[in-house]
Amino acid sequence: MKKLLLTFIAMIAFLNANSQTKVSEYSSAYFNETYAVNATMPKNDKFTFYIDCASAETKKVDDCGIIIPSDKLDGFINRLRSMEEKFEEWTKTAKENNVTNYDKDFDINWGMYKYYFKYGSNWHFCSATLKPYFKVTSDGQCLVVFNSRKLTASDNRFMTYEGVYIVFTSSDEIENFIASIDANNVYEKQKNQENKDELFK
């Protein structure tokens, strides 16, 4: 019964994933890549962001990322801003004291989030704790690292995934990321689609 329930949840998530529309994007200087931010269109003022991320897999994977439902969005952004403030403080401390090779968790409770990853034509979904940390590299670069490791597919406990990454190198990148998950991006996309539909009645 439990296996059937997990399969049903995965099927619903798969259907949602295939009804997404790209609403924005964000960039990562660390990976020198730009990632899409997709979303389902609002229904009863509820929607879901599907945020593409960097993969921890050594093999090329088509897509992976984190899922943020609209009812978790405000809390997610508030935590990002609290983390950004601490990141600025710790970066200043690291620079002033010539710190290198250092990691420290942010003392912020993020809770559980859903993730997606894809092999070939198959989508898989799972839940895991989100726990970003502050990192100073060997050359003194300061980073925020979101690293969700060893994900297990909800529809197959033998299907594991190395994890997904989001890495920020500055407060500007954090702010740009926050702008990419602004709810207005979704509502504007919906309005544009509705305006087009009006032309073809």
Tab-separated table of C-alpha atoms in Angstrom:
chain	number	residue	atom	x	y	z
A	1	MET	CA	0.000	0.000	0.000
A	2	LYS	CA	2.830	2.360	0.922
A	3	LYS	CA	4.589	1.609	-2.379
A	4	LEU	CA	1.400	2.395	-4.317
A	5	LEU	CA	1.027	5.701	-2.458
A	6	LEU	CA	4.622	6.703	-3.234
A	7	THR	CA	4.118	5.790	-6.884
A	8	PHE	CA	0.932	7.884	-6.989
A	9	ILE	CA	2.741	10.874	-5.442
A	10	ALA	CA	5.536	10.523	-7.989
A	11	MET	CA	2.982	10.385	-10.829
A	12	ILE	CA	1.282	13.568	-9.606
A	13	ALA	CA	4.652	15.299	-9.344
A	14	PHE	CA	5.488	14.092	-12.854
A	15	LEU	CA	2.268	15.586	-14.222
A	16	ASN	CA	3.027	18.867	-12.471
A	17	ALA	CA	6.560	18.868	-13.857
A	18	ASN	CA	5.222	18.556	-17.380
A	19	SER	CA	2.815	21.486	-16.993
A	20	GLN	CA	5.535	23.961	-16.076
A	21	THR	CA	6.380	27.182	-17.855
A	22	LYS	CA	9.692	29.016	-17.671
A	23	VAL	CA	9.127	32.273	-15.771
A	24	SER	CA	12.689	33.462	-15.087
A	25	GLU	CA	16.282	32.342	-14.608
A	26	TYR	CA	19.265	32.892	-12.337
A	27	SER	CA	23.017	32.706	-12.856
A	28	SER	CA	25.840	31.089	-10.927
A	29	ALA	CA	29.295	32.633	-11.360
A	30	TYR	CA	30.824	29.646	-9.560
A	31	PHE	CA	29.552	27.191	-12.189
A	32	ASN	CA	29.497	29.795	-14.979
A	33	GLU	CA	25.963	28.645	-15.831
A	34	THR	CA	22.433	30.027	-16.051
A	35	TYR	CA	19.569	27.945	-14.679
A	36	ALA	CA	15.871	28.063	-15.520
A	37	VAL	CA	13.158	28.807	-12.983
A	38	ASN	CA	9.933	27.119	-14.068
A	39	ALA	CA	6.515	27.254	-12.469
A	40	THR	CA	3.054	25.826	-12.700
A	41	MET	CA	0.416	28.436	-13.481
A	42	PRO	CA	-1.625	29.662	-10.491
A	43	LYS	CA	-4.825	27.876	-9.539
A	44	ASN	CA	-6.707	29.399	-6.624
A	45	ASP	CA	-3.593	31.573	-6.101
A	46	LYS	CA	-1.421	28.492	-5.585
A	47	PHE	CA	1.520	27.518	-7.771
A	48	THR	CA	4.848	25.705	-7.558
A	49	PHE	CA	8.368	26.707	-8.558
A	50	TYR	CA	10.686	24.113	-10.116
A	51	ILE	CA	14.176	25.581	-9.800
A	52	ASP	CA	16.893	23.949	-11.889
A	53	CYS	CA	20.197	23.430	-10.070
A	54	ALA	CA	23.708	22.138	-10.699
A	55	SER	CA	24.116	18.380	-10.456
A	56	ALA	CA	26.491	16.539	-8.125
A	57	GLU	CA	26.455	13.573	-10.508
A	58	THR	CA	29.649	12.840	-12.412
A	59	LYS	CA	27.630	11.734	-15.452
A	60	LYS	CA	25.647	14.278	-17.459
A	61	VAL	CA	22.066	14.548	-16.192
A	62	ASP	CA	19.381	16.409	-18.127
A	63	ASP	CA	17.663	18.133	-15.228
A	64	CYS	CA	17.649	18.327	-11.452
A	65	GLY	CA	16.460	20.864	-8.941
A	66	ILE	CA	14.401	21.904	-5.960
A	67	ILE	CA	10.634	22.351	-5.704
A	68	ILE	CA	9.211	25.356	-3.817
A	69	PRO	CA	5.404	25.515	-3.437
A	70	SER	CA	3.893	28.992	-3.157
A	71	ASP	CA	2.819	28.424	0.458
A	72	LYS	CA	6.507	27.965	1.414
A	73	LEU	CA	7.811	30.833	-0.697
A	74	ASP	CA	7.698	33.673	1.850
A	75	GLY	CA	9.437	31.581	4.488
A	76	PHE	CA	12.049	30.451	1.972
A	77	ILE	CA	12.821	34.047	0.944
A	78	ASN	CA	12.945	35.240	4.562
A	79	ARG	CA	15.515	32.542	5.331
A	80	LEU	CA	17.525	33.533	2.269
A	81	ARG	CA	17.661	37.128	3.494
A	82	SER	CA	18.707	36.072	7.014
A	83	MET	CA	21.406	33.888	5.480
A	84	GLU	CA	22.532	36.741	3.204
A	85	GLU	CA	23.026	39.026	6.207
A	86	LYS	CA	25.132	36.403	7.994
A	87	PHE	CA	27.057	35.693	4.768
A	88	GLU	CA	28.057	39.363	4.491
A	89	GLU	CA	29.181	39.406	8.132
A	90	TRP	CA	31.211	36.190	7.864
A	91	THR	CA	32.732	37.204	4.526
A	92	LYS	CA	34.012	40.435	6.095
A	93	THR	CA	35.447	38.460	9.030
A	94	ALA	CA	37.119	35.937	6.718
A	95	LYS	CA	38.717	38.657	4.570
A	96	GLU	CA	39.960	40.658	7.549
A	97	ASN	CA	41.539	37.576	9.134
A	98	ASN	CA	42.880	35.889	5.960
A	99	VAL	CA	40.826	32.755	6.609
A	100	THR	CA	41.005	29.885	4.099
A	101	ASN	CA	39.726	26.282	3.976
A	102	TYR	CA	36.798	26.769	6.323
A	103	ASP	CA	33.169	25.519	6.417
A	104	LYS	CA	30.400	26.500	8.815
A	105	ASP	CA	26.654	25.756	8.815
A	106	PHE	CA	24.214	28.644	8.935
A	107	ASP	CA	22.143	28.440	12.116
A	108	ILE	CA	18.847	28.592	10.213
A	109	ASN	CA	16.172	25.877	10.236
A	110	TRP	CA	15.169	25.328	6.599
A	111	GLY	CA	13.226	22.089	7.009
A	112	MET	CA	12.328	19.560	4.314
A	113	TYR	CA	11.921	20.300	0.611
A	114	LYS	CA	11.130	18.221	-2.449
A	115	TYR	CA	13.639	17.634	-5.249
A	116	TYR	CA	13.506	16.269	-8.778
A	117	PHE	CA	16.035	14.619	-11.032
A	118	LYS	CA	15.893	12.998	-14.453
A	119	TYR	CA	17.699	10.132	-16.125
A	120	GLY	CA	16.893	9.785	-19.801
A	121	SER	CA	13.135	10.186	-20.055
A	122	ASN	CA	12.367	9.209	-16.448
A	123	TRP	CA	11.663	11.767	-13.730
A	124	HIS	CA	12.187	10.924	-10.061
A	125	PHE	CA	11.195	12.876	-6.965
A	126	CYS	CA	12.217	12.837	-3.320
A	127	SER	CA	12.248	14.814	-0.072
A	128	ALA	CA	15.320	15.884	1.886
A	129	THR	CA	16.470	18.431	4.434
A	130	LEU	CA	17.827	21.692	3.043
A	131	LYS	CA	20.944	22.853	4.903
A	132	PRO	CA	23.178	25.464	3.225
A	133	TYR	CA	26.589	26.308	4.649
A	134	PHE	CA	29.245	29.030	4.467
A	135	LYS	CA	32.477	28.010	2.758
A	136	VAL	CA	35.868	29.678	2.394
A	137	THR	CA	37.954	28.046	-0.334
A	138	SER	CA	41.711	27.482	-0.313
A	139	ASP	CA	42.202	30.758	-2.190
A	140	GLY	CA	39.956	32.710	0.193
A	141	GLN	CA	36.784	32.887	-1.919
A	142	CYS	CA	33.645	33.038	0.236
A	143	LEU	CA	30.592	31.051	-0.855
A	144	VAL	CA	27.107	30.019	0.161
A	145	VAL	CA	26.643	26.357	-0.743
A	146	PHE	CA	23.273	24.610	-0.936
A	147	ASN	CA	24.217	20.946	-1.146
A	148	SER	CA	21.506	18.306	-0.839
A	149	ARG	CA	23.327	14.983	-1.004
A	150	LYS	CA	22.411	11.317	-1.511
A	151	LEU	CA	18.811	11.740	-2.590
A	152	THR	CA	16.611	8.633	-2.806
A	153	ALA	CA	13.719	8.474	-5.265
A	154	SER	CA	10.300	8.210	-3.622
A	155	ASP	CA	9.165	5.622	-6.189
A	156	ASN	CA	12.272	3.416	-5.951
A	157	ARG	CA	14.418	3.182	-2.822
A	158	PHE	CA	17.239	1.676	-4.884
A	159	MET	CA	17.351	4.730	-7.137
A	160	THR	CA	19.798	7.193	-5.556
A	161	TYR	CA	21.190	10.470	-6.783
A	162	GLU	CA	24.404	12.206	-5.724
A	163	GLY	CA	22.632	15.502	-5.060
A	164	VAL	CA	21.992	19.032	-6.280
A	165	TYR	CA	23.895	22.286	-5.774
A	166	ILE	CA	23.168	25.990	-5.674
A	167	VAL	CA	26.257	28.116	-5.027
A	168	PHE	CA	26.298	31.872	-4.431
A	169	THR	CA	29.494	33.914	-4.589
A	170	SER	CA	28.026	37.258	-3.478
A	171	SER	CA	25.025	39.022	-1.958
A	172	ASP	CA	24.170	40.286	-5.437
A	173	GLU	CA	23.762	36.704	-6.626
A	174	ILE	CA	21.484	35.939	-3.692
A	175	GLU	CA	19.363	39.003	-4.490
A	176	ASN	CA	19.193	38.048	-8.168
A	177	PHE	CA	18.077	34.569	-7.162
A	178	ILE	CA	15.385	36.035	-4.905
A	179	ALA	CA	14.200	38.188	-7.818
A	180	SER	CA	13.971	35.072	-9.993
A	181	ILE	CA	11.503	33.443	-7.571
A	182	ASP	CA	9.293	36.506	-7.140
A	183	ALA	CA	5.636	35.440	-7.297
A	184	ASN	CA	4.963	38.346	-9.673
A	185	ASN	CA	6.994	36.511	-12.332
A	186	VAL	CA	4.386	33.750	-12.290
A	187	TYR	CA	1.370	36.078	-12.337
A	188	GLU	CA	2.844	38.129	-15.185
A	189	LYS	CA	3.430	34.958	-17.197
A	190	GLN	CA	-0.151	33.889	-16.582
A	191	LYS	CA	-1.503	37.296	-17.609
A	192	ASN	CA	0.554	37.288	-20.824
A	193	GLN	CA	-0.800	33.851	-21.693
A	194	GLU	CA	-4.371	34.935	-20.999
A	195	ASN	CA	-3.917	38.022	-23.215
A	196	LYS	CA	-2.713	35.796	-26.053
A	197	ASP	CA	-5.627	33.407	-25.549
A	198	GLU	CA	-8.025	36.358	-25.896
A	199	LEU	CA	-6.726	36.915	-29.431
A	200	PHE	CA	-7.701	33.426	-30.538
A	201	LYS	CA	-11.290	32.925	-29.426
